[in-house]
CSV table of C-alpha atoms in Angstrom, one decimal:
chain,number,residue,atom,x,y,z
A,208,UNK,CA,58.1,128.5,58.2
A,209,UNK,CA,61.6,130.0,58.4
A,210,UNK,CA,64.8,128.0,58.4
A,211,UNK,CA,68.0,129.4,59.7
A,212,UNK,CA,71.0,128.0,57.8
A,213,UNK,CA,74.1,127.7,60.0
A,214,UNK,CA,77.2,129.0,58.3
A,215,UNK,CA,79.6,126.2,57.3
A,216,UNK,CA,82.5,126.1,59.7
A,217,UNK,CA,85.8,126.7,57.9
A,218,UNK,CA,88.1,123.7,58.1
A,219,UNK,CA,91.7,124.3,59.3
A,220,UNK,CA,94.2,124.1,56.4
A,221,UNK,CA,97.8,125.0,55.6
A,222,UNK,CA,97.7,128.0,53.3
A,223,UNK,CA,101.4,128.6,52.8
A,224,UNK,CA,104.5,126.5,53.2
A,225,UNK,CA,106.2,125.1,55.0
A,226,UNK,CA,109.2,127.2,53.9
A,227,UNK,CA,112.8,127.3,55.3
A,228,UNK,CA,114.6,130.3,56.9
A,229,UNK,CA,118.2,130.5,58.3
A,230,UNK,CA,119.5,127.1,57.4
A,231,UNK,CA,122.8,128.0,59.0
A,232,UNK,CA,125.2,126.1,61.3
A,233,UNK,CA,123.3,123.6,63.5
A,234,UNK,CA,119.8,125.1,63.2
A,235,UNK,CA,117.0,126.0,60.8
A,236,UNK,CA,113.7,127.9,61.1
A,237,UNK,CA,110.6,126.4,59.6
A,238,UNK,CA,107.6,128.6,58.9
A,239,UNK,CA,104.1,128.1,57.5
A,240,UNK,CA,100.7,129.8,57.6
A,241,UNK,CA,97.3,128.4,58.4
A,242,UNK,CA,93.9,129.9,57.5
A,243,UNK,CA,93.1,130.3,61.2
A,244,UNK,CA,95.0,130.3,64.5
A,245,UNK,CA,96.2,126.9,65.7
A,246,UNK,CA,99.0,125.2,67.5
A,247,UNK,CA,102.4,124.4,65.9
A,248,UNK,CA,104.4,121.3,65.8
A,249,UNK,CA,107.3,120.1,63.7
A,250,UNK,CA,108.2,116.4,63.5
A,251,UNK,CA,111.7,115.7,62.1
A,252,UNK,CA,114.4,113.1,61.9
A,253,UNK,CA,117.7,112.2,60.1
A,254,UNK,CA,118.7,108.8,58.8
A,255,UNK,CA,120.9,108.5,61.9
A,256,UNK,CA,118.4,109.6,64.5
A,257,UNK,CA,115.0,108.7,65.9
A,258,UNK,CA,112.1,111.1,65.3
A,259,UNK,CA,111.9,114.2,67.4
A,260,UNK,CA,109.2,116.8,67.9
A,261,UNK,CA,109.3,120.5,68.6
A,262,UNK,CA,106.0,121.9,69.9
A,263,UNK,CA,105.0,125.5,70.5
A,264,UNK,CA,102.5,126.3,73.2
A,265,UNK,CA,101.3,129.5,71.5
A,266,UNK,CA,98.4,129.7,69.1
A,267,UNK,CA,99.0,131.5,65.8
A,268,UNK,CA,98.1,131.6,62.1
A,269,UNK,CA,101.7,132.3,61.1
A,270,UNK,CA,103.9,129.6,62.5
A,271,UNK,CA,107.7,129.8,63.2
A,272,UNK,CA,109.6,126.9,64.7
A,273,UNK,CA,113.4,126.7,65.2
A,274,UNK,CA,115.1,123.3,65.1
A,275,UNK,CA,118.5,123.3,66.9
A,276,UNK,CA,121.3,120.9,67.6
A,277,UNK,CA,121.4,119.6,64.0
A,278,UNK,CA,124.4,117.7,62.6
A,279,UNK,CA,126.3,119.3,59.8
A,280,UNK,CA,126.2,117.9,56.3
A,281,UNK,CA,123.2,115.7,57.2
A,282,UNK,CA,119.9,115.2,55.4
A,283,UNK,CA,116.8,115.7,57.6
A,284,UNK,CA,113.2,114.8,56.9
A,285,UNK,CA,110.4,116.9,58.4
A,286,UNK,CA,106.7,117.7,58.4
A,287,UNK,CA,104.6,120.3,60.1
A,288,UNK,CA,101.4,119.9,62.1
A,289,UNK,CA,98.6,122.3,63.1
A,290,UNK,CA,95.7,120.8,64.9
A,291,UNK,CA,94.7,117.7,63.0
A,292,UNK,CA,96.3,119.0,59.7
A,293,UNK,CA,99.6,117.4,58.8
A,294,UNK,CA,101.8,118.4,55.8
A,295,UNK,CA,103.6,116.0,53.5
A,296,UNK,CA,107.2,114.9,54.4
A,297,UNK,CA,109.9,117.2,53.1
A,298,UNK,CA,113.7,117.3,53.4
A,299,UNK,CA,116.6,119.6,53.7
A,300,UNK,CA,120.4,119.1,54.1
A,301,UNK,CA,122.4,121.0,56.6
A,302,UNK,CA,125.6,122.7,55.3
A,303,UNK,CA,129.1,121.6,55.9
A,304,UNK,CA,131.1,123.8,58.4
A,305,UNK,CA,133.5,124.6,55.6
A,306,UNK,CA,132.2,123.6,52.1
A,307,UNK,CA,134.6,122.9,49.3
A,308,UNK,CA,131.9,124.0,46.9
A,309,UNK,CA,128.4,125.5,47.1
A,310,UNK,CA,126.0,127.4,44.9
A,311,UNK,CA,123.3,130.0,45.3
A,312,UNK,CA,120.7,132.0,43.3
A,313,UNK,CA,120.3,135.8,43.2
A,314,UNK,CA,117.4,137.6,41.7
A,315,UNK,CA,114.8,140.3,42.7
A,316,UNK,CA,111.8,142.5,41.8
A,317,UNK,CA,109.2,139.7,41.5
A,318,UNK,CA,106.4,142.1,42.4
A,319,UNK,CA,102.9,141.6,41.0
A,320,UNK,CA,103.6,139.6,37.8
A,321,UNK,CA,103.3,136.2,39.4
A,322,UNK,CA,103.1,134.4,36.1
A,323,UNK,CA,106.5,135.6,35.2
A,324,UNK,CA,107.7,134.7,38.7
A,325,UNK,CA,106.4,131.2,38.1
A,326,UNK,CA,108.4,131.0,34.9
A,327,UNK,CA,111.6,132.2,36.6
A,328,UNK,CA,111.1,129.8,39.5
A,329,UNK,CA,110.7,126.9,37.0
A,330,UNK,CA,114.1,127.8,35.6
A,331,UNK,CA,115.7,128.1,39.0
A,332,UNK,CA,114.5,124.6,40.0
A,333,UNK,CA,116.6,123.1,37.2
A,334,UNK,CA,119.8,124.1,39.0
A,335,UNK,CA,121.7,122.7,42.0
A,336,UNK,CA,122.0,125.3,44.7
A,337,UNK,CA,122.0,125.7,48.5
A,338,UNK,CA,120.0,128.9,49.1
A,339,UNK,CA,118.4,132.0,47.4
A,340,UNK,CA,119.2,135.6,47.8
A,341,UNK,CA,116.4,138.1,46.9
A,342,UNK,CA,117.3,141.8,46.4
A,343,UNK,CA,113.9,143.1,47.4
A,344,UNK,CA,110.5,144.1,46.0
A,345,UNK,CA,109.2,140.6,46.6
A,346,UNK,CA,105.6,141.8,46.1
A,347,UNK,CA,103.9,144.9,44.6
A,348,UNK,CA,102.5,146.3,47.8
A,349,UNK,CA,103.9,145.1,51.1
A,350,UNK,CA,100.9,145.9,53.3
A,351,UNK,CA,98.5,144.0,51.1
A,352,UNK,CA,97.8,140.3,51.6
A,353,UNK,CA,99.2,139.3,48.2
A,354,UNK,CA,102.4,137.6,49.4
A,355,UNK,CA,101.2,134.1,48.7
A,356,UNK,CA,100.0,134.8,45.1
A,357,UNK,CA,103.0,137.0,44.1
A,358,UNK,CA,105.8,135.5,46.1
A,359,UNK,CA,105.4,132.3,48.1
A,360,UNK,CA,103.2,130.3,45.7
A,361,UNK,CA,105.7,130.5,42.7
A,362,UNK,CA,108.5,129.3,45.1
A,363,UNK,CA,106.6,126.8,47.2
A,364,UNK,CA,108.2,123.7,45.7
A,365,UNK,CA,111.7,125.2,46.2
A,366,UNK,CA,111.4,126.7,49.7
A,367,UNK,CA,110.4,123.4,51.4
A,368,UNK,CA,114.0,122.4,51.0
A,369,UNK,CA,116.1,125.6,50.4
A,370,UNK,CA,116.1,128.8,52.4
A,371,UNK,CA,115.6,132.2,51.0
A,372,UNK,CA,117.0,135.5,52.3
A,373,UNK,CA,115.2,138.7,51.2
A,374,UNK,CA,116.3,142.3,51.3
A,375,UNK,CA,113.9,145.1,52.0
A,376,UNK,CA,112.6,146.8,48.8
A,377,UNK,CA,110.7,150.0,48.3
A,378,UNK,CA,107.5,148.1,47.4
A,379,UNK,CA,107.6,146.4,50.8
A,380,UNK,CA,107.0,149.9,52.2
A,381,UNK,CA,108.7,148.8,55.4
A,382,UNK,CA,105.4,147.0,56.2
A,383,UNK,CA,104.8,144.7,59.1
A,384,UNK,CA,104.2,141.9,56.6
A,385,UNK,CA,107.9,141.8,55.7
A,386,UNK,CA,108.9,141.3,59.3
A,387,UNK,CA,106.2,138.7,59.9
A,388,UNK,CA,106.9,136.6,56.7
A,389,UNK,CA,110.6,136.3,57.2
A,390,UNK,CA,112.8,135.3,60.1
A,391,UNK,CA,116.1,136.9,59.3
A,392,UNK,CA,119.3,136.3,61.3
A,393,UNK,CA,119.4,139.6,63.2
A,394,UNK,CA,116.3,139.7,65.4
A,395,UNK,CA,117.1,143.2,66.8
A,396,UNK,CA,116.8,144.8,63.3
A,397,UNK,CA,115.5,142.2,60.8
A,398,UNK,CA,115.7,144.4,57.7
A,399,UNK,CA,119.5,144.5,57.8
A,400,UNK,CA,121.6,141.5,58.7
A,401,UNK,CA,124.5,139.3,57.9
A,402,UNK,CA,125.6,135.7,57.9
A,403,UNK,CA,128.7,133.6,57.3
A,404,UNK,CA,128.4,130.6,54.9
A,405,UNK,CA,131.6,128.5,54.4
A,406,UNK,CA,134.3,131.0,53.2
A,407,UNK,CA,131.8,133.7,52.3
A,408,UNK,CA,130.3,136.6,54.2
A,409,UNK,CA,126.9,138.0,53.2
A,410,UNK,CA,125.6,141.4,54.2
A,411,UNK,CA,122.0,142.5,53.6
A,412,UNK,CA,121.2,146.2,53.7
A,413,UNK,CA,117.9,148.2,53.9
A,414,UNK,CA,118.4,151.1,51.5
A,415,UNK,CA,115.1,152.1,49.7
A,416,UNK,CA,115.6,155.5,51.3
A,417,UNK,CA,118.2,156.2,48.6
A,418,UNK,CA,115.5,156.1,45.9
A,419,UNK,CA,112.8,157.8,48.1
A,420,UNK,CA,114.5,160.3,50.5
A,421,UNK,CA,111.2,161.9,51.3
A,422,UNK,CA,109.7,158.8,52.8
A,423,UNK,CA,110.5,159.2,56.5
A,424,UNK,CA,109.2,155.8,57.4
A,425,UNK,CA,112.1,154.1,55.6
A,426,UNK,CA,115.2,153.0,57.4
A,427,UNK,CA,118.2,155.4,57.4
A,428,UNK,CA,121.6,154.1,56.2
A,429,UNK,CA,123.6,157.3,56.0
A,430,UNK,CA,126.5,158.2,58.3
A,431,UNK,CA,125.4,158.6,61.9
A,432,UNK,CA,122.6,156.1,61.5
A,433,UNK,CA,122.3,152.8,63.4
A,434,UNK,CA,122.6,150.8,60.1
A,435,UNK,CA,125.7,152.7,58.9
A,436,UNK,CA,127.5,152.0,62.2
A,437,UNK,CA,126.4,148.4,62.1
A,438,UNK,CA,127.7,148.1,58.5
A,439,UNK,CA,131.1,149.3,59.4
A,440,UNK,CA,131.2,146.9,62.3
A,441,UNK,CA,130.3,144.0,59.9
A,442,UNK,CA,133.1,144.9,57.5
A,443,UNK,CA,135.6,145.0,60.3
A,444,UNK,CA,134.3,141.8,62.0
A,445,UNK,CA,136.3,138.6,62.3
A,446,UNK,CA,133.8,136.8,60.1
A,447,UNK,CA,134.3,139.3,57.2
A,448,UNK,CA,138.1,139.5,57.6
A,449,UNK,CA,138.5,135.7,57.5
A,450,UNK,CA,136.2,135.3,54.4
A,451,UNK,CA,137.5,134.8,50.9
A,452,UNK,CA,134.5,136.5,49.4
A,453,UNK,CA,132.2,139.3,50.6
A,454,UNK,CA,128.8,139.9,49.1
A,455,UNK,CA,126.5,142.9,49.8
A,456,UNK,CA,122.8,142.5,48.9
A,457,UNK,CA,120.5,145.6,48.8
A,458,UNK,CA,117.6,146.8,46.8
A,459,UNK,CA,118.7,150.2,45.4
A,460,UNK,CA,122.0,150.0,43.4
A,461,UNK,CA,125.0,152.2,43.9
A,462,UNK,CA,125.7,152.2,40.2
A,463,UNK,CA,123.2,151.9,37.3
A,464,UNK,CA,125.2,151.7,34.1
A,465,UNK,CA,122.7,151.6,31.3
A,466,UNK,CA,119.4,153.3,32.4
A,467,UNK,CA,120.0,156.3,34.6
A,468,UNK,CA,122.4,158.0,36.9
A,469,UNK,CA,123.6,156.4,40.1
A,470,UNK,CA,121.6,156.9,43.3
A,471,UNK,CA,123.7,159.6,44.9
A,472,UNK,CA,123.2,158.5,48.6
A,473,UNK,CA,124.3,155.0,47.8
A,474,UNK,CA,127.3,156.2,45.8
A,475,UNK,CA,128.3,158.7,48.5
A,476,UNK,CA,127.7,156.5,51.5
A,477,UNK,CA,128.2,152.9,50.5
A,478,UNK,CA,130.7,152.9,47.6
A,479,UNK,CA,133.6,154.2,49.8
A,480,UNK,CA,133.0,151.4,52.3
A,481,UNK,CA,132.7,148.8,49.5
A,482,UNK,CA,136.1,149.9,48.2
A,483,UNK,CA,137.8,150.3,51.5
A,484,UNK,CA,136.8,146.8,52.7
A,485,UNK,CA,137.2,145.1,49.3
A,486,UNK,CA,133.7,143.9,48.7
A,487,UNK,CA,133.6,141.4,45.8
A,488,UNK,CA,130.0,141.8,44.7
A,489,UNK,CA,127.3,144.3,45.3
A,490,UNK,CA,124.0,142.8,44.1
A,491,UNK,CA,120.9,145.0,43.8
A,492,UNK,CA,117.5,145.3,42.1
A,493,UNK,CA,115.1,148.2,41.6
A,494,UNK,CA,116.0,149.0,37.9
A,495,UNK,CA,114.3,146.2,36.1
A,496,UNK,CA,116.6,144.3,33.9
A,497,UNK,CA,120.2,143.0,34.1
A,498,UNK,CA,123.4,145.1,34.4
A,499,UNK,CA,127.0,144.3,35.4
A,500,UNK,CA,130.0,146.5,35.7
A,501,UNK,CA,133.2,146.9,37.7
A,502,UNK,CA,134.3,150.0,39.4
A,503,UNK,CA,137.6,150.0,41.4
A,504,UNK,CA,137.6,146.2,41.7
A,505,UNK,CA,134.0,146.0,43.1
A,506,UNK,CA,131.6,144.1,40.8
A,507,UNK,CA,128.2,145.8,40.7
A,508,UNK,CA,125.3,143.6,39.5
A,509,UNK,CA,121.7,144.6,39.0
A,510,UNK,CA,119.5,141.5,38.7
A,511,UNK,CA,116.0,143.0,38.8
A,512,UNK,CA,114.3,140.6,36.4
A,513,UNK,CA,112.1,138.4,38.6
A,514,UNK,CA,108.7,139.5,37.2
A,515,UNK,CA,108.2,143.3,37.6
A,516,UNK,CA,107.6,145.2,34.3
A,517,UNK,CA,110.9,145.8,32.6
A,518,UNK,CA,112.5,149.3,32.4
A,519,UNK,CA,113.0,151.1,29.1
A,520,UNK,CA,116.7,151.3,28.3
A,521,UNK,CA,118.5,154.6,28.0
A,522,UNK,CA,119.8,155.8,24.7
A,523,UNK,CA,123.1,156.4,26.4
A,524,UNK,CA,125.6,153.5,26.1
A,525,UNK,CA,128.6,153.7,28.5
A,526,UNK,CA,132.0,152.5,27.5
A,527,UNK,CA,132.6,150.8,30.8
A,528,UNK,CA,129.5,148.6,30.5
A,529,UNK,CA,130.5,145.0,30.0
A,530,UNK,CA,126.9,143.7,30.1
A,531,UNK,CA,123.5,145.3,29.8
A,532,UNK,CA,120.3,143.4,29.0
A,533,UNK,CA,116.7,144.5,29.6
A,534,UNK,CA,115.2,141.1,30.2
A,535,UNK,CA,113.8,138.9,33.0
A,536,UNK,CA,116.8,137.2,34.6
A,537,UNK,CA,118.4,135.4,37.6
A,538,UNK,CA,122.0,134.7,38.6
A,539,UNK,CA,123.5,131.3,39.6
A,540,UNK,CA,126.8,131.5,41.5
A,541,UNK,CA,129.2,128.7,42.4
A,542,UNK,CA,132.0,129.2,44.9
A,543,UNK,CA,134.8,126.7,45.1
A,544,UNK,CA,137.4,127.8,47.5
A,545,UNK,CA,139.0,130.9,45.9
A,546,UNK,CA,137.2,130.5,42.5
A,547,UNK,CA,133.8,132.0,41.7
A,548,UNK,CA,131.7,131.3,38.7
A,549,UNK,CA,128.6,133.4,37.9
A,550,UNK,CA,126.2,132.5,35.2
A,551,UNK,CA,123.1,134.6,34.3
A,552,UNK,CA,120.1,133.2,32.6
A,553,UNK,CA,116.9,134.7,31.1
A,554,UNK,CA,113.4,133.5,31.7
A,555,UNK,CA,113.8,130.8,29.0
A,556,UNK,CA,116.9,129.5,30.5
A,557,UNK,CA,119.3,131.0,27.9
A,558,UNK,CA,122.7,132.1,29.1
A,559,UNK,CA,123.1,135.9,28.8
A,560,UNK,CA,126.3,136.5,30.9
A,561,UNK,CA,129.0,134.6,32.7
A,562,UNK,CA,132.0,135.6,34.9
A,563,UNK,CA,134.8,133.6,36.2
A,564,UNK,CA,137.0,135.1,39.0
A,565,UNK,CA,140.0,133.6,40.8
A,566,UNK,CA,141.9,134.9,43.8
């Protein structure tokens, strides 16, 4: 006789996260992914308040919940629920309205070498910091479903308590996965956005078109484009004008000191704005390694050492090149009022560069 074996029903489980987005002001966004569509709920409380719940009526496999009305400089505990599945308890601390001192991480180009990314993440965890800035190329191929293996898994113990902000890289291919996996501050155009944090203003640009001008599906940033007009408005905004420090984060660099010529569209379009509006730091990726230089009082840093295969250095050595190191790396910055300290580390935790600036 024949026996029909009924397929085993897959149990609901949390496959990714939870991870934090937009821990700014009095709100935070919490995201996670389940292996099948389910409902979403976040339970949270502070030491001063009773437990609260935020429940979404929609059914989804990628969950995004925003908590609002949070108190500044307060530690909150939270856990997420989907169906009968409940995560562990995690915590985050909301920022002060104006912080005397805070720190953040900058790195990029993690791509497909997730073992290297794990090593970089292990070093990052040793530092005190408030958030992470990623200059793009989070994964090798944006449309593929490798985001957990290549990006989120190495960072999973960090992102439960610290938010990450990620620029669009060329390897993301302007794919829908980028827009689904991140909840960036500007909902009308999520690939370029800005935010104020204490006495600093951060601007994220979408500029892979500079490296691949024939790819018409990439976002334009040249004069006359929506992004260019938006960028000028950001620089002239009250938030920027009242900030002590201005940072621009993009994937393709405006200057590449030690490996190849500058990307001309960035140099022609962005550099004049950086100089006019006195940008302090332009952080980029794309050229795998570490580089730092200063042109007309703008500090240009390439920190593309998150895991992608390292570039071969050029034989040309430029006289205005303070630092150039083809190695896996990340940057740790501390801002204390009008003093900024940047330290750069390799994958083993060795210090490879440091800068101290005062205004």
